[in-house]
């Protein structure tokens, strides 16, 4: 729920242009009306925006009161006089974010997303990033090369495009040795290096120009053509690129390198979900355990990780159950070993392109189903089922 507090109809209309027209937005004129609206809504996590026409003292006092009450309300202040004093006073009152009244739509969206997340956390329910934003950034990662990341990332991207009909972009973040262009038989004119080089002028349109389209309908942001260029791309630039892509593409699939680089840590930080690859060998299981620990330190909880065991049927002495026991957690998706995989790579045509329903494709489809953003209707039925205790 968003409550915009401001007596000026002009401001309400202005901010309304940037907000979802959904029914959970309320407009109130004064802080007294605000308190009433919040009391009526009881414990729903809420974001309160104080507009520039609410007297500052009044806004800060109410924000402080909301903070003391410990309610699941996160506050945002829009002000005409953005100064160090105002910022400090706002912070003391527990205001989550302060925006100038000349805010852009993007600034507002970002501040709202953060505030919503906080409000949900205060309510004890973590906000599902897929609910707050309409797109998903998913990074496929393992601390080992050759574990099948690129196979999974490409086929996942294609299956998501096929089953949702939505645009999907694949980002090759294996900056040193990325081979997605080769796997897709593409000759990129531009790569992520060019995007990073032009960082200052980067916006959605400019970035779209650096993508290489694939006949399957997905787009690729290719890795640099020379490995040496990888080092010049900073983590913040990677995050900016991913955010810009997420503005346009409902699904941004990132194919990671085989180790924790600065760039992939930056990507993981803005990813809604992560696919972590495992295989049936003792070093891989040990590495996976370490990776899960590192993810914990990065604040990425288990609920945002999909553990995928590749070549799950290999007869190599280690069994799925043993891997799960050693990891202390379940494997979410198991992909069998198949000769079709290297064949498809050599032919430059990922398995999912041909529409053939092999076991490998079926298992990656399971992963795609876990990642697919449920439609509004699906979400509603799910919510109802959960309330009735069914699933
Ligand atoms: N399920 C599988 N069955 C058979 N071969 C596989 C399977 N998954 C991956 N491979 C092979 O393993 C190799 C490495 O896969 P790749 O996706 O490039 O790994 P990564 O991106 O993690 O380095 C490729 O040659 C691919 O053909
Ligand atoms: Mg790879």
mmCIF file of N, CA, C and O in Angstrom, residues 101-200:
data_model
loop_
_atom_site.group_PDB
_atom_site.id
_atom_site.type_symbol
_atom_site.label_atom_id
_atom_site.label_comp_id
_atom_site.label_asym_id
_atom_site.label_seq_id
_atom_site.Cartn_x
_atom_site.Cartn_y
_atom_site.Cartn_z
ATOM 1 N N UNK A 101 11.865 17.748 -5.181
ATOM 2 C CA UNK A 101 10.556 17.736 -5.849
ATOM 3 C C UNK A 101 10.698 17.673 -7.369
ATOM 4 O O UNK A 101 9.725 17.489 -8.088
ATOM 5 N N UNK A 102 11.952 17.774 -7.849
ATOM 6 C CA UNK A 102 12.189 17.632 -9.292
ATOM 7 C C UNK A 102 12.535 16.185 -9.642
ATOM 8 O O UNK A 102 13.160 15.922 -10.651
ATOM 9 N N UNK A 103 12.146 15.242 -8.759
ATOM 10 C CA UNK A 103 12.516 13.834 -8.940
ATOM 11 C C UNK A 103 12.126 13.305 -10.320
ATOM 12 O O UNK A 103 11.135 13.752 -10.905
ATOM 13 N N UNK A 104 12.935 12.344 -10.803
ATOM 14 C CA UNK A 104 12.579 11.686 -12.073
ATOM 15 C C UNK A 104 11.783 10.424 -11.753
ATOM 16 O O UNK A 104 11.788 9.960 -10.609
ATOM 17 N N UNK A 105 11.124 9.890 -12.760
ATOM 18 C CA UNK A 105 10.341 8.669 -12.567
ATOM 19 C C UNK A 105 11.209 7.535 -12.045
ATOM 20 O O UNK A 105 10.814 6.799 -11.144
ATOM 21 N N UNK A 106 12.433 7.432 -12.592
ATOM 22 C CA UNK A 106 13.338 6.362 -12.172
ATOM 23 C C UNK A 106 13.731 6.505 -10.708
ATOM 24 O O UNK A 106 13.747 5.530 -9.964
ATOM 25 N N UNK A 107 14.059 7.756 -10.334
ATOM 26 C CA UNK A 107 14.452 7.994 -8.938
ATOM 27 C C UNK A 107 13.333 7.567 -7.991
ATOM 28 O O UNK A 107 13.573 6.904 -6.989
ATOM 29 N N UNK A 108 12.115 7.952 -8.362
ATOM 30 C CA UNK A 108 10.976 7.636 -7.509
ATOM 31 C C UNK A 108 10.776 6.121 -7.426
ATOM 32 O O UNK A 108 10.592 5.565 -6.340
ATOM 33 N N UNK A 109 10.851 5.464 -8.595
ATOM 34 C CA UNK A 109 10.648 4.003 -8.613
ATOM 35 C C UNK A 109 11.659 3.301 -7.723
ATOM 36 O O UNK A 109 11.327 2.401 -6.968
ATOM 37 N N UNK A 110 12.918 3.741 -7.832
ATOM 38 C CA UNK A 110 13.962 3.097 -7.044
ATOM 39 C C UNK A 110 13.735 3.297 -5.555
ATOM 40 O O UNK A 110 13.836 2.370 -4.764
ATOM 41 N N UNK A 111 13.425 4.545 -5.196
ATOM 42 C CA UNK A 111 13.194 4.840 -3.786
ATOM 43 C C UNK A 111 11.999 4.038 -3.271
ATOM 44 O O UNK A 111 12.026 3.497 -2.166
ATOM 45 N N UNK A 112 10.951 3.944 -4.094
ATOM 46 C CA UNK A 112 9.759 3.201 -3.675
ATOM 47 C C UNK A 112 10.053 1.720 -3.508
ATOM 48 O O UNK A 112 9.607 1.091 -2.554
ATOM 49 N N UNK A 113 10.844 1.173 -4.466
ATOM 50 C CA UNK A 113 11.161 -0.258 -4.384
ATOM 51 C C UNK A 113 11.909 -0.543 -3.090
ATOM 52 O O UNK A 113 11.607 -1.501 -2.375
ATOM 53 N N UNK A 114 12.867 0.324 -2.763
ATOM 54 C CA UNK A 114 13.633 0.120 -1.528
ATOM 55 C C UNK A 114 12.733 0.243 -0.307
ATOM 56 O O UNK A 114 12.806 -0.550 0.624
ATOM 57 N N UNK A 115 11.868 1.240 -0.329
ATOM 58 C CA UNK A 115 10.999 1.459 0.817
ATOM 59 C C UNK A 115 10.018 0.307 1.006
ATOM 60 O O UNK A 115 9.748 -0.120 2.120
ATOM 61 N N UNK A 116 9.486 -0.183 -0.127
ATOM 62 C CA UNK A 116 8.544 -1.294 -0.059
ATOM 63 C C UNK A 116 9.208 -2.516 0.540
ATOM 64 O O UNK A 116 8.659 -3.193 1.391
ATOM 65 N N UNK A 117 10.440 -2.753 0.085
ATOM 66 C CA UNK A 117 11.200 -3.882 0.569
ATOM 67 C C UNK A 117 11.362 -3.768 2.083
ATOM 68 O O UNK A 117 11.149 -4.718 2.826
ATOM 69 N N UNK A 118 11.691 -2.569 2.529
ATOM 70 C CA UNK A 118 11.899 -2.342 3.949
ATOM 71 C C UNK A 118 10.595 -2.553 4.716
ATOM 72 O O UNK A 118 10.569 -3.201 5.764
ATOM 73 N N UNK A 119 9.506 -2.016 4.175
ATOM 74 C CA UNK A 119 8.216 -2.153 4.848
ATOM 75 C C UNK A 119 7.857 -3.632 5.005
ATOM 76 O O UNK A 119 7.364 -4.057 6.046
ATOM 77 N N UNK A 120 8.129 -4.416 3.959
ATOM 78 C CA UNK A 120 7.823 -5.841 4.036
ATOM 79 C C UNK A 120 8.712 -6.525 5.058
ATOM 80 O O UNK A 120 8.286 -7.390 5.795
ATOM 81 N N UNK A 121 9.982 -6.099 5.095
ATOM 82 C CA UNK A 121 10.885 -6.730 6.064
ATOM 83 C C UNK A 121 10.449 -6.410 7.481
ATOM 84 O O UNK A 121 10.503 -7.231 8.364
ATOM 85 N N UNK A 122 9.984 -5.163 7.683
ATOM 86 C CA UNK A 122 9.528 -4.788 9.013
ATOM 87 C C UNK A 122 8.302 -5.601 9.395
ATOM 88 O O UNK A 122 8.079 -5.892 10.556
ATOM 89 N N UNK A 123 7.514 -5.953 8.374
ATOM 90 C CA UNK A 123 6.313 -6.742 8.654
ATOM 91 C C UNK A 123 6.659 -8.216 8.818
ATOM 92 O O UNK A 123 5.797 -9.034 9.069
ATOM 93 N N UNK A 124 7.936 -8.539 8.644
ATOM 94 C CA UNK A 124 8.368 -9.928 8.828
ATOM 95 C C UNK A 124 8.186 -10.772 7.586
ATOM 96 O O UNK A 124 8.395 -11.964 7.609
ATOM 97 N N UNK A 125 7.776 -10.145 6.509
ATOM 98 C CA UNK A 125 7.672 -10.884 5.258
ATOM 99 C C UNK A 125 8.638 -10.243 4.279
ATOM 100 O O UNK A 125 8.577 -9.052 4.052
ATOM 101 N N UNK A 126 9.535 -11.033 3.733
ATOM 102 C CA UNK A 126 10.456 -10.429 2.780
ATOM 103 C C UNK A 126 9.702 -10.165 1.496
ATOM 104 O O UNK A 126 8.953 -11.010 1.030
ATOM 105 N N UNK A 127 9.929 -8.984 0.947
ATOM 106 C CA UNK A 127 9.284 -8.654 -0.317
ATOM 107 C C UNK A 127 9.875 -9.530 -1.402
ATOM 108 O O UNK A 127 11.069 -9.714 -1.462
ATOM 109 N N UNK A 128 9.022 -10.088 -2.211
ATOM 110 C CA UNK A 128 9.502 -10.833 -3.363
ATOM 111 C C UNK A 128 9.871 -9.797 -4.416
ATOM 112 O O UNK A 128 9.016 -9.048 -4.867
ATOM 113 N N UNK A 129 11.162 -9.731 -4.803
ATOM 114 C CA UNK A 129 11.554 -8.691 -5.757
ATOM 115 C C UNK A 129 10.730 -8.752 -7.035
ATOM 116 O O UNK A 129 10.492 -7.737 -7.670
ATOM 117 N N UNK A 130 10.269 -9.965 -7.383
ATOM 118 C CA UNK A 130 9.494 -10.097 -8.612
ATOM 119 C C UNK A 130 8.142 -9.399 -8.469
ATOM 120 O O UNK A 130 7.502 -9.066 -9.452
ATOM 121 N N UNK A 131 7.694 -9.190 -7.218
ATOM 122 C CA UNK A 131 6.418 -8.530 -7.013
ATOM 123 C C UNK A 131 6.583 -7.020 -7.122
ATOM 124 O O UNK A 131 5.710 -6.328 -7.592
ATOM 125 N N UNK A 132 7.739 -6.543 -6.655
ATOM 126 C CA UNK A 132 7.918 -5.105 -6.637
ATOM 127 C C UNK A 132 8.368 -4.596 -7.992
ATOM 128 O O UNK A 132 7.973 -3.550 -8.424
ATOM 129 N N UNK A 133 9.211 -5.360 -8.677
ATOM 130 C CA UNK A 133 9.579 -4.924 -10.009
ATOM 131 C C UNK A 133 8.961 -5.924 -10.962
ATOM 132 O O UNK A 133 8.643 -7.032 -10.590
ATOM 133 N N UNK A 134 8.820 -5.509 -12.214
ATOM 134 C CA UNK A 134 8.142 -6.394 -13.143
ATOM 135 C C UNK A 134 9.121 -7.300 -13.866
ATOM 136 O O UNK A 134 8.747 -8.048 -14.739
ATOM 137 N N UNK A 135 10.405 -7.200 -13.535
ATOM 138 C CA UNK A 135 11.364 -8.036 -14.248
ATOM 139 C C UNK A 135 12.257 -8.790 -13.280
ATOM 140 O O UNK A 135 12.272 -8.507 -12.090
ATOM 141 N N UNK A 136 12.951 -9.771 -13.840
ATOM 142 C CA UNK A 136 13.821 -10.596 -13.009
ATOM 143 C C UNK A 136 15.214 -10.654 -13.602
ATOM 144 O O UNK A 136 15.375 -10.928 -14.794
ATOM 145 N N UNK A 137 16.202 -10.413 -12.768
ATOM 146 C CA UNK A 137 17.589 -10.626 -13.173
ATOM 147 C C UNK A 137 18.015 -11.936 -12.507
ATOM 148 O O UNK A 137 17.860 -12.094 -11.296
ATOM 149 N N UNK A 138 18.478 -12.877 -13.305
ATOM 150 C CA UNK A 138 18.871 -14.187 -12.776
ATOM 151 C C UNK A 138 20.311 -14.478 -13.200
ATOM 152 O O UNK A 138 20.618 -14.434 -14.393
ATOM 153 N N UNK A 139 21.182 -14.731 -12.248
ATOM 154 C CA UNK A 139 22.575 -15.042 -12.579
ATOM 155 C C UNK A 139 22.837 -16.538 -12.414
ATOM 156 O O UNK A 139 22.465 -17.130 -11.401
ATOM 157 N N UNK A 140 23.438 -17.127 -13.437
ATOM 158 C CA UNK A 140 23.815 -18.547 -13.376
ATOM 159 C C UNK A 140 25.285 -18.598 -12.996
ATOM 160 O O UNK A 140 26.127 -17.979 -13.653
ATOM 161 N N UNK A 141 25.588 -19.315 -11.914
ATOM 162 C CA UNK A 141 26.939 -19.234 -11.361
ATOM 163 C C UNK A 141 27.425 -20.580 -10.831
ATOM 164 O O UNK A 141 26.641 -21.450 -10.449
ATOM 165 N N UNK A 142 28.730 -20.750 -10.840
ATOM 166 C CA UNK A 142 29.363 -21.840 -10.094
ATOM 167 C C UNK A 142 30.808 -21.429 -9.900
ATOM 168 O O UNK A 142 31.315 -20.556 -10.605
ATOM 169 N N UNK A 143 31.465 -22.029 -8.929
ATOM 170 C CA UNK A 143 32.864 -21.648 -8.727
ATOM 171 C C UNK A 143 33.766 -22.598 -9.502
ATOM 172 O O UNK A 143 34.840 -22.945 -9.067
ATOM 173 N N UNK A 144 33.285 -23.033 -10.650
ATOM 174 C CA UNK A 144 34.046 -23.980 -11.440
ATOM 175 C C UNK A 144 33.711 -23.797 -12.912
ATOM 176 O O UNK A 144 32.550 -23.560 -13.253
ATOM 177 N N UNK A 145 34.703 -23.915 -13.785
ATOM 178 C CA UNK A 145 34.422 -23.879 -15.214
ATOM 179 C C UNK A 145 33.921 -25.240 -15.648
ATOM 180 O O UNK A 145 34.091 -26.233 -14.935
ATOM 181 N N UNK A 146 33.255 -25.278 -16.780
ATOM 182 C CA UNK A 146 32.840 -26.558 -17.331
ATOM 183 C C UNK A 146 31.715 -27.241 -16.584
ATOM 184 O O UNK A 146 31.472 -28.430 -16.758
ATOM 185 N N UNK A 147 30.982 -26.473 -15.742
ATOM 186 C CA UNK A 147 29.927 -27.119 -14.967
ATOM 187 C C UNK A 147 28.573 -27.051 -15.677
ATOM 188 O O UNK A 147 27.583 -27.571 -15.159
ATOM 189 N N UNK A 148 28.543 -26.391 -16.826
ATOM 190 C CA UNK A 148 27.300 -26.345 -17.590
ATOM 191 C C UNK A 148 26.537 -25.045 -17.461
ATOM 192 O O UNK A 148 25.365 -24.961 -17.843
ATOM 193 N N UNK A 149 27.197 -24.005 -16.936
ATOM 194 C CA UNK A 149 26.522 -22.709 -16.768
ATOM 195 C C UNK A 149 26.002 -22.186 -18.104
ATOM 196 O O UNK A 149 24.853 -21.766 -18.208
ATOM 197 N N UNK A 150 26.874 -22.198 -19.107
ATOM 198 C CA UNK A 150 26.478 -21.599 -20.385
ATOM 199 C C UNK A 150 25.369 -22.405 -21.056
ATOM 200 O O UNK A 150 24.458 -21.835 -21.658
ATOM 201 N N UNK A 151 25.442 -23.721 -20.929
ATOM 202 C CA UNK A 151 24.383 -24.575 -21.487
ATOM 203 C C UNK A 151 23.052 -24.228 -20.806
ATOM 204 O O UNK A 151 22.026 -24.026 -21.471
ATOM 205 N N UNK A 152 23.077 -24.109 -19.487
ATOM 206 C CA UNK A 152 21.844 -23.826 -18.757
ATOM 207 C C UNK A 152 21.351 -22.409 -19.060
ATOM 208 O O UNK A 152 20.164 -22.203 -19.334
ATOM 209 N N UNK A 153 22.268 -21.432 -19.061
ATOM 210 C CA UNK A 153 21.847 -20.039 -19.281
ATOM 211 C C UNK A 153 21.191 -19.868 -20.654
ATOM 212 O O UNK A 153 20.117 -19.263 -20.756
ATOM 213 N N UNK A 154 21.795 -20.416 -21.707
ATOM 214 C CA UNK A 154 21.226 -20.238 -23.051
ATOM 215 C C UNK A 154 19.873 -20.938 -23.172
ATOM 216 O O UNK A 154 18.903 -20.349 -23.650
ATOM 217 N N UNK A 155 19.816 -22.185 -22.725
ATOM 218 C CA UNK A 155 18.546 -22.914 -22.866
ATOM 219 C C UNK A 155 17.463 -22.331 -21.966
ATOM 220 O O UNK A 155 16.293 -22.265 -22.351
ATOM 221 N N UNK A 156 17.854 -21.864 -20.783
ATOM 222 C CA UNK A 156 16.895 -21.226 -19.879
ATOM 223 C C UNK A 156 16.314 -19.968 -20.543
ATOM 224 O O UNK A 156 15.097 -19.750 -20.535
ATOM 225 N N UNK A 157 17.187 -19.163 -21.131
ATOM 226 C CA UNK A 157 16.735 -17.932 -21.783
ATOM 227 C C UNK A 157 15.736 -18.271 -22.891
ATOM 228 O O UNK A 157 14.672 -17.647 -23.003
ATOM 229 N N UNK A 158 16.052 -19.290 -23.680
ATOM 230 C CA UNK A 158 15.159 -19.634 -24.794
ATOM 231 C C UNK A 158 13.826 -20.194 -24.312
ATOM 232 O O UNK A 158 12.775 -19.861 -24.857
ATOM 233 N N UNK A 159 13.877 -21.034 -23.291
ATOM 234 C CA UNK A 159 12.629 -21.617 -22.793
ATOM 235 C C UNK A 159 11.743 -20.545 -22.161
ATOM 236 O O UNK A 159 10.517 -20.582 -22.300
ATOM 237 N N UNK A 160 12.355 -19.579 -21.474
ATOM 238 C CA UNK A 160 11.561 -18.490 -20.890
ATOM 239 C C UNK A 160 10.901 -17.690 -22.010
ATOM 240 O O UNK A 160 9.720 -17.334 -21.918
ATOM 241 N N UNK A 161 11.671 -17.422 -23.074
ATOM 242 C CA UNK A 161 11.112 -16.659 -24.199
ATOM 243 C C UNK A 161 9.963 -17.440 -24.830
ATOM 244 O O UNK A 161 8.902 -16.888 -25.130
ATOM 245 N N UNK A 162 10.156 -18.754 -24.996
ATOM 246 C CA UNK A 162 9.113 -19.571 -25.633
ATOM 247 C C UNK A 162 7.859 -19.687 -24.777
ATOM 248 O O UNK A 162 6.749 -19.574 -25.280
ATOM 249 N N UNK A 163 8.041 -19.907 -23.477
ATOM 250 C CA UNK A 163 6.849 -20.168 -22.664
ATOM 251 C C UNK A 163 6.127 -18.901 -22.234
ATOM 252 O O UNK A 163 4.943 -18.947 -21.946
ATOM 253 N N UNK A 164 6.837 -17.766 -22.179
ATOM 254 C CA UNK A 164 6.156 -16.552 -21.728
ATOM 255 C C UNK A 164 5.827 -15.620 -22.897
ATOM 256 O O UNK A 164 4.986 -14.744 -22.753
ATOM 257 N N UNK A 165 6.518 -15.792 -24.021
ATOM 258 C CA UNK A 165 6.323 -14.885 -25.147
ATOM 259 C C UNK A 165 6.898 -13.503 -24.873
ATOM 260 O O UNK A 165 6.667 -12.556 -25.624
ATOM 261 N N UNK A 166 7.661 -13.369 -23.797
ATOM 262 C CA UNK A 166 8.230 -12.071 -23.421
ATOM 263 C C UNK A 166 9.668 -11.962 -23.937
ATOM 264 O O UNK A 166 10.337 -12.973 -24.129
ATOM 265 N N UNK A 167 10.167 -10.739 -24.127
ATOM 266 C CA UNK A 167 11.561 -10.585 -24.547
ATOM 267 C C UNK A 167 12.538 -11.000 -23.444
ATOM 268 O O UNK A 167 12.304 -10.736 -22.263
ATOM 269 N N UNK A 168 13.593 -11.677 -23.843
ATOM 270 C CA UNK A 168 14.592 -12.162 -22.892
ATOM 271 C C UNK A 168 15.968 -11.734 -23.389
ATOM 272 O O UNK A 168 16.242 -11.805 -24.587
ATOM 273 N N UNK A 169 16.809 -11.268 -22.484
ATOM 274 C CA UNK A 169 18.174 -10.916 -22.873
ATOM 275 C C UNK A 169 19.157 -11.772 -22.078
ATOM 276 O O UNK A 169 18.950 -12.060 -20.903
ATOM 277 N N UNK A 170 20.190 -12.206 -22.772
ATOM 278 C CA UNK A 170 21.224 -13.054 -22.190
ATOM 279 C C UNK A 170 22.490 -12.202 -22.113
ATOM 280 O O UNK A 170 22.862 -11.554 -23.089
ATOM 281 N N UNK A 171 23.114 -12.173 -20.934
ATOM 282 C CA UNK A 171 24.320 -11.356 -20.761
ATOM 283 C C UNK A 171 25.506 -12.277 -20.499
ATOM 284 O O UNK A 171 25.468 -13.073 -19.559
ATOM 285 N N UNK A 172 26.535 -12.183 -21.333
ATOM 286 C CA UNK A 172 27.711 -13.029 -21.133
ATOM 287 C C UNK A 172 28.673 -12.318 -20.191
ATOM 288 O O UNK A 172 29.416 -11.423 -20.589
ATOM 289 N N UNK A 173 28.636 -12.717 -18.929
ATOM 290 C CA UNK A 173 29.492 -12.073 -17.929
ATOM 291 C C UNK A 173 30.735 -12.923 -17.631
ATOM 292 O O UNK A 173 31.449 -12.673 -16.677
ATOM 293 N N UNK A 174 30.960 -13.920 -18.455
ATOM 294 C CA UNK A 174 32.228 -14.640 -18.377
ATOM 295 C C UNK A 174 33.183 -13.800 -19.232
ATOM 296 O O UNK A 174 33.476 -14.116 -20.383
ATOM 297 N N UNK A 175 33.622 -12.681 -18.630
ATOM 298 C CA UNK A 175 34.265 -11.634 -19.422
ATOM 299 C C UNK A 175 35.602 -12.072 -20.013
ATOM 300 O O UNK A 175 36.034 -11.586 -21.046
ATOM 301 N N UNK A 176 36.265 -13.004 -19.321
ATOM 302 C CA UNK A 176 37.571 -13.452 -19.809
ATOM 303 C C UNK A 176 37.444 -14.437 -20.962
ATOM 304 O O UNK A 176 38.232 -14.438 -21.881
ATOM 305 N N UNK A 177 36.467 -15.318 -20.858
ATOM 306 C CA UNK A 177 36.428 -16.396 -21.847
ATOM 307 C C UNK A 177 35.010 -16.749 -22.258
ATOM 308 O O UNK A 177 34.679 -17.902 -22.474
ATOM 309 N N UNK A 178 34.164 -15.712 -22.330
ATOM 310 C CA UNK A 178 32.762 -15.951 -22.672
ATOM 311 C C UNK A 178 32.614 -16.543 -24.064
ATOM 312 O O UNK A 178 33.297 -16.124 -24.990
ATOM 313 N N UNK A 179 31.742 -17.530 -24.170
ATOM 314 C CA UNK A 179 31.611 -18.173 -25.473
ATOM 315 C C UNK A 179 30.160 -18.271 -25.935
ATOM 316 O O UNK A 179 29.816 -19.069 -26.784
ATOM 317 N N UNK A 180 29.303 -17.416 -25.373
ATOM 318 C CA UNK A 180 27.890 -17.493 -25.774
ATOM 319 C C UNK A 180 27.704 -17.130 -27.250
ATOM 320 O O UNK A 180 26.876 -17.730 -27.935
ATOM 321 N N UNK A 181 28.484 -16.160 -27.742
ATOM 322 C CA UNK A 181 28.339 -15.774 -29.153
ATOM 323 C C UNK A 181 28.622 -16.985 -30.041
ATOM 324 O O UNK A 181 27.885 -17.248 -31.001
ATOM 325 N N UNK A 182 29.664 -17.730 -29.699
ATOM 326 C CA UNK A 182 30.009 -18.917 -30.493
ATOM 327 C C UNK A 182 28.921 -19.976 -30.346
ATOM 328 O O UNK A 182 28.471 -20.573 -31.325
ATOM 329 N N UNK A 183 28.461 -20.174 -29.100
ATOM 330 C CA UNK A 183 27.431 -21.194 -28.879
ATOM 331 C C UNK A 183 26.155 -20.878 -29.659
ATOM 332 O O UNK A 183 25.394 -21.776 -30.007
ATOM 333 N N UNK A 184 25.929 -19.588 -29.909
ATOM 334 C CA UNK A 184 24.718 -19.192 -30.629
ATOM 335 C C UNK A 184 25.009 -18.873 -32.098
ATOM 336 O O UNK A 184 24.139 -18.382 -32.810
ATOM 337 N N UNK A 185 26.228 -19.115 -32.502
ATOM 338 C CA UNK A 185 26.651 -18.812 -33.880
ATOM 339 C C UNK A 185 26.356 -17.375 -34.266
ATOM 340 O O UNK A 185 25.769 -17.110 -35.316
ATOM 341 N N UNK A 186 26.758 -16.466 -33.397
ATOM 342 C CA UNK A 186 26.519 -15.048 -33.677
ATOM 343 C C UNK A 186 27.852 -14.334 -33.872
ATOM 344 O O UNK A 186 28.874 -14.753 -33.339
ATOM 345 N N UNK A 187 27.812 -13.244 -34.643
ATOM 346 C CA UNK A 187 29.002 -12.416 -34.841
ATOM 347 C C UNK A 187 28.690 -11.033 -34.282
ATOM 348 O O UNK A 187 28.250 -10.157 -35.030
ATOM 349 N N UNK A 188 28.884 -10.821 -32.995
ATOM 350 C CA UNK A 188 28.474 -9.534 -32.420
ATOM 351 C C UNK A 188 29.296 -8.371 -32.965
ATOM 352 O O UNK A 188 30.519 -8.462 -33.059
ATOM 353 N N UNK A 189 28.606 -7.292 -33.344
ATOM 354 C CA UNK A 189 29.311 -6.094 -33.783
ATOM 355 C C UNK A 189 29.768 -5.316 -32.558
ATOM 356 O O UNK A 189 30.755 -4.601 -32.583
ATOM 357 N N UNK A 190 29.013 -5.442 -31.464
ATOM 358 C CA UNK A 190 29.317 -4.735 -30.224
ATOM 359 C C UNK A 190 29.294 -5.713 -29.060
ATOM 360 O O UNK A 190 28.611 -6.732 -29.131
ATOM 361 N N UNK A 191 29.996 -5.352 -27.998
ATOM 362 C CA UNK A 191 29.983 -6.222 -26.815
ATOM 363 C C UNK A 191 29.756 -5.377 -25.561
ATOM 364 O O UNK A 191 29.654 -4.148 -25.639
ATOM 365 N N UNK A 192 29.756 -6.034 -24.434
ATOM 366 C CA UNK A 192 29.571 -5.331 -23.162
ATOM 367 C C UNK A 192 30.696 -4.327 -22.946
ATOM 368 O O UNK A 192 30.530 -3.316 -22.263
ATOM 369 N N UNK A 193 31.829 -4.578 -23.565
ATOM 370 C CA UNK A 193 32.954 -3.640 -23.445
ATOM 371 C C UNK A 193 32.572 -2.274 -24.020
ATOM 372 O O UNK A 193 32.834 -1.240 -23.407
ATOM 373 N N UNK A 194 31.913 -2.264 -25.186
ATOM 374 C CA UNK A 194 31.509 -1.002 -25.801
ATOM 375 C C UNK A 194 30.482 -0.284 -24.930
ATOM 376 O O UNK A 194 30.524 0.932 -24.767
ATOM 377 N N UNK A 195 29.570 -1.069 -24.361
ATOM 378 C CA UNK A 195 28.558 -0.472 -23.475
ATOM 379 C C UNK A 195 29.250 0.178 -22.282
ATOM 380 O O UNK A 195 28.926 1.302 -21.892
ATOM 381 N N UNK A 196 30.218 -0.527 -21.691
ATOM 382 C CA UNK A 196 30.914 -0.006 -20.514
ATOM 383 C C UNK A 196 31.749 1.227 -20.862
ATOM 384 O O UNK A 196 31.813 2.182 -20.097
ATOM 385 N N UNK A 197 32.370 1.216 -22.041
ATOM 386 C CA UNK A 197 33.186 2.341 -22.505
ATOM 387 C C UNK A 197 32.353 3.615 -22.596
ATOM 388 O O UNK A 197 32.836 4.703 -22.361
ATOM 389 N N UNK A 198 31.080 3.448 -22.980
ATOM 390 C CA UNK A 198 30.196 4.603 -23.182
ATOM 391 C C UNK A 198 29.256 4.804 -22.006
ATOM 392 O O UNK A 198 28.155 5.314 -22.151
ATOM 393 N N UNK A 199 29.715 4.388 -20.858
ATOM 394 C CA UNK A 199 28.887 4.402 -19.663
ATOM 395 C C UNK A 199 28.188 5.745 -19.431
ATOM 396 O O UNK A 199 27.021 5.785 -19.058
ATOM 397 N N UNK A 200 28.910 6.842 -19.662
ATOM 398 C CA UNK A 200 28.348 8.160 -19.365
ATOM 399 C C UNK A 200 27.129 8.488 -20.213
ATOM 400 O O UNK A 200 26.287 9.279 -19.816
#
